[in-house]
CSV table of C-alpha atoms in Angstrom, one decimal:
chain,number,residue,atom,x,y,z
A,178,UNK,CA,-16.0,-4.4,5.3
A,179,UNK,CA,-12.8,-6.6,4.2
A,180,UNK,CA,-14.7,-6.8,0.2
A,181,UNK,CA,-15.2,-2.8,0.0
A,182,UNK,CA,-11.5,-2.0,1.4
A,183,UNK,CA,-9.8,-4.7,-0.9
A,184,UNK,CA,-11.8,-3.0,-3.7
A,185,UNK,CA,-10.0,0.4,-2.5
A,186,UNK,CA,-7.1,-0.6,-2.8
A,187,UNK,CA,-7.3,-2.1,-6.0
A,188,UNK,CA,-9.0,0.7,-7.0
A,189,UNK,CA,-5.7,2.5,-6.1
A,190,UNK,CA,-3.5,0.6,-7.6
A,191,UNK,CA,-5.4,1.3,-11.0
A,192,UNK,CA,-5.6,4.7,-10.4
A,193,UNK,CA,-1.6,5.0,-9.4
A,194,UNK,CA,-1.3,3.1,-12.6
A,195,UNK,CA,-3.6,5.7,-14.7
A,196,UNK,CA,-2.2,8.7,-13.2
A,197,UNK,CA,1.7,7.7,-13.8
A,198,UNK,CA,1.9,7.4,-9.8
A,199,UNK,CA,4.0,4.3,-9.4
A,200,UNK,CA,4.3,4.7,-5.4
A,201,UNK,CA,0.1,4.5,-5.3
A,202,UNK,CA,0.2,1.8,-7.2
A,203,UNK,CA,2.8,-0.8,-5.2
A,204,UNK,CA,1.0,0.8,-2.2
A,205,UNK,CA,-2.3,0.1,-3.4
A,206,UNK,CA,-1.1,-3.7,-4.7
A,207,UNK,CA,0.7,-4.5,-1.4
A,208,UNK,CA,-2.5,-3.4,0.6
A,209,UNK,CA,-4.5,-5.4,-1.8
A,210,UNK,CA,-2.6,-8.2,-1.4
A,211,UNK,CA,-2.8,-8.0,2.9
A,212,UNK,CA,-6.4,-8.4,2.0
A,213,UNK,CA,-6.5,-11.5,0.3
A,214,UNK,CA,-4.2,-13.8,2.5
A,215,UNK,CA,-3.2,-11.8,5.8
A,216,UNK,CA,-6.5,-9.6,7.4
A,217,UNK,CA,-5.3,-9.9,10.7
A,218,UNK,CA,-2.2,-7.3,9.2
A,219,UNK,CA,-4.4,-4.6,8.1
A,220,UNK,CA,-5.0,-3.3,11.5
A,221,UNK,CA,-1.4,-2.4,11.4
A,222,UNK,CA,-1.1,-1.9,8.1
A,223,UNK,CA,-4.5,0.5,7.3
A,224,UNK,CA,-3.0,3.3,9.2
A,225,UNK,CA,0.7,2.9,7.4
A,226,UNK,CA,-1.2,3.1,4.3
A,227,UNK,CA,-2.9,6.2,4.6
A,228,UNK,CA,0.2,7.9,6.5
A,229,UNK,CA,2.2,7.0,3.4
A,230,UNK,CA,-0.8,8.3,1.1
A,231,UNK,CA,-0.2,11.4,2.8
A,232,UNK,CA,3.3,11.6,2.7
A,233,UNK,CA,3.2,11.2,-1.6
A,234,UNK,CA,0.6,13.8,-1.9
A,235,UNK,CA,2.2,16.3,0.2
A,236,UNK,CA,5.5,15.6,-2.0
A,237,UNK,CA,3.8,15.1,-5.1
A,238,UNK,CA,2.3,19.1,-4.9
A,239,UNK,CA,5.9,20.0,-4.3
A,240,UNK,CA,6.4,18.1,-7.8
A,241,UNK,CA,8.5,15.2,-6.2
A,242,UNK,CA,8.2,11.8,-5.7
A,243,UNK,CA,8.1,9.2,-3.0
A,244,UNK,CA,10.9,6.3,-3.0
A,245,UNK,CA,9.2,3.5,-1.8
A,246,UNK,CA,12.4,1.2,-1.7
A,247,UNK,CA,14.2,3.7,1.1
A,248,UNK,CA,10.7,4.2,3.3
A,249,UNK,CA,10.8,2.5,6.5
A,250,UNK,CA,6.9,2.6,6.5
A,251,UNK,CA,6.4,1.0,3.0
A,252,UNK,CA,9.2,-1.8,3.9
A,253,UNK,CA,6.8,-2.5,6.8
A,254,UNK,CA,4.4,-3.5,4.6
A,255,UNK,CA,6.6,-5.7,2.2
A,256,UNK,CA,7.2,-7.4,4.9
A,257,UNK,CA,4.0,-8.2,6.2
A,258,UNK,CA,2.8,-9.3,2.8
A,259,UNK,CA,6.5,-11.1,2.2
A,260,UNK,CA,5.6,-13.3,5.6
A,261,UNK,CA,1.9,-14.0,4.8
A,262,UNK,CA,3.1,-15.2,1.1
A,263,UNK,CA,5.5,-17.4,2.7
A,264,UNK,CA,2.6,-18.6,5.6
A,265,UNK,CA,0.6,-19.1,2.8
A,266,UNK,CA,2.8,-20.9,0.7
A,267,UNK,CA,2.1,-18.2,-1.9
């Protein structure tokens, strides 16, 4: 189901985007992304994804917001896609 989970993410990226969530929205790129050059990642990444979906809702009802740039789980994926770009010649 590669198609309908690459349309999920995207879809979450436009939705992070609507909303004014920027840390759904690099999330939701950055998943996309894995989707299009890297599937053997997303076993990995899948279940970072939703852990860090979980984290910025629980902070975003406490009216705070997730900085993607000091999670260790985010950087994960950044540098999964940052490796299949360069693999890729991206």
């Amino acid at each position: 189901e590669l198609e309908l989970l690459k349309t999920d993410y995207h879809k979450l990226k436009g939705t992070g985007r609507t909303y004014g969530l920027p840390e759904i929205t690099a999330l939701g790129a950055a998943l996309e992304r894995l989707c299009e050059i890297d599937q053997s990642s997303l076993e990995r990444a899948v279940p970072i994804s939703v852990k860090l979906m979980s984290r910025i809702r629980d902070l975003r009802l406490k009216g705070q917001a997730l900085d993607l740039d000091k999670e260790p789980d985010f950087q994960v994926i950044v540098t999964m896609v940052e490796a299949a770009d360069r693999k890729t010649g991206s």
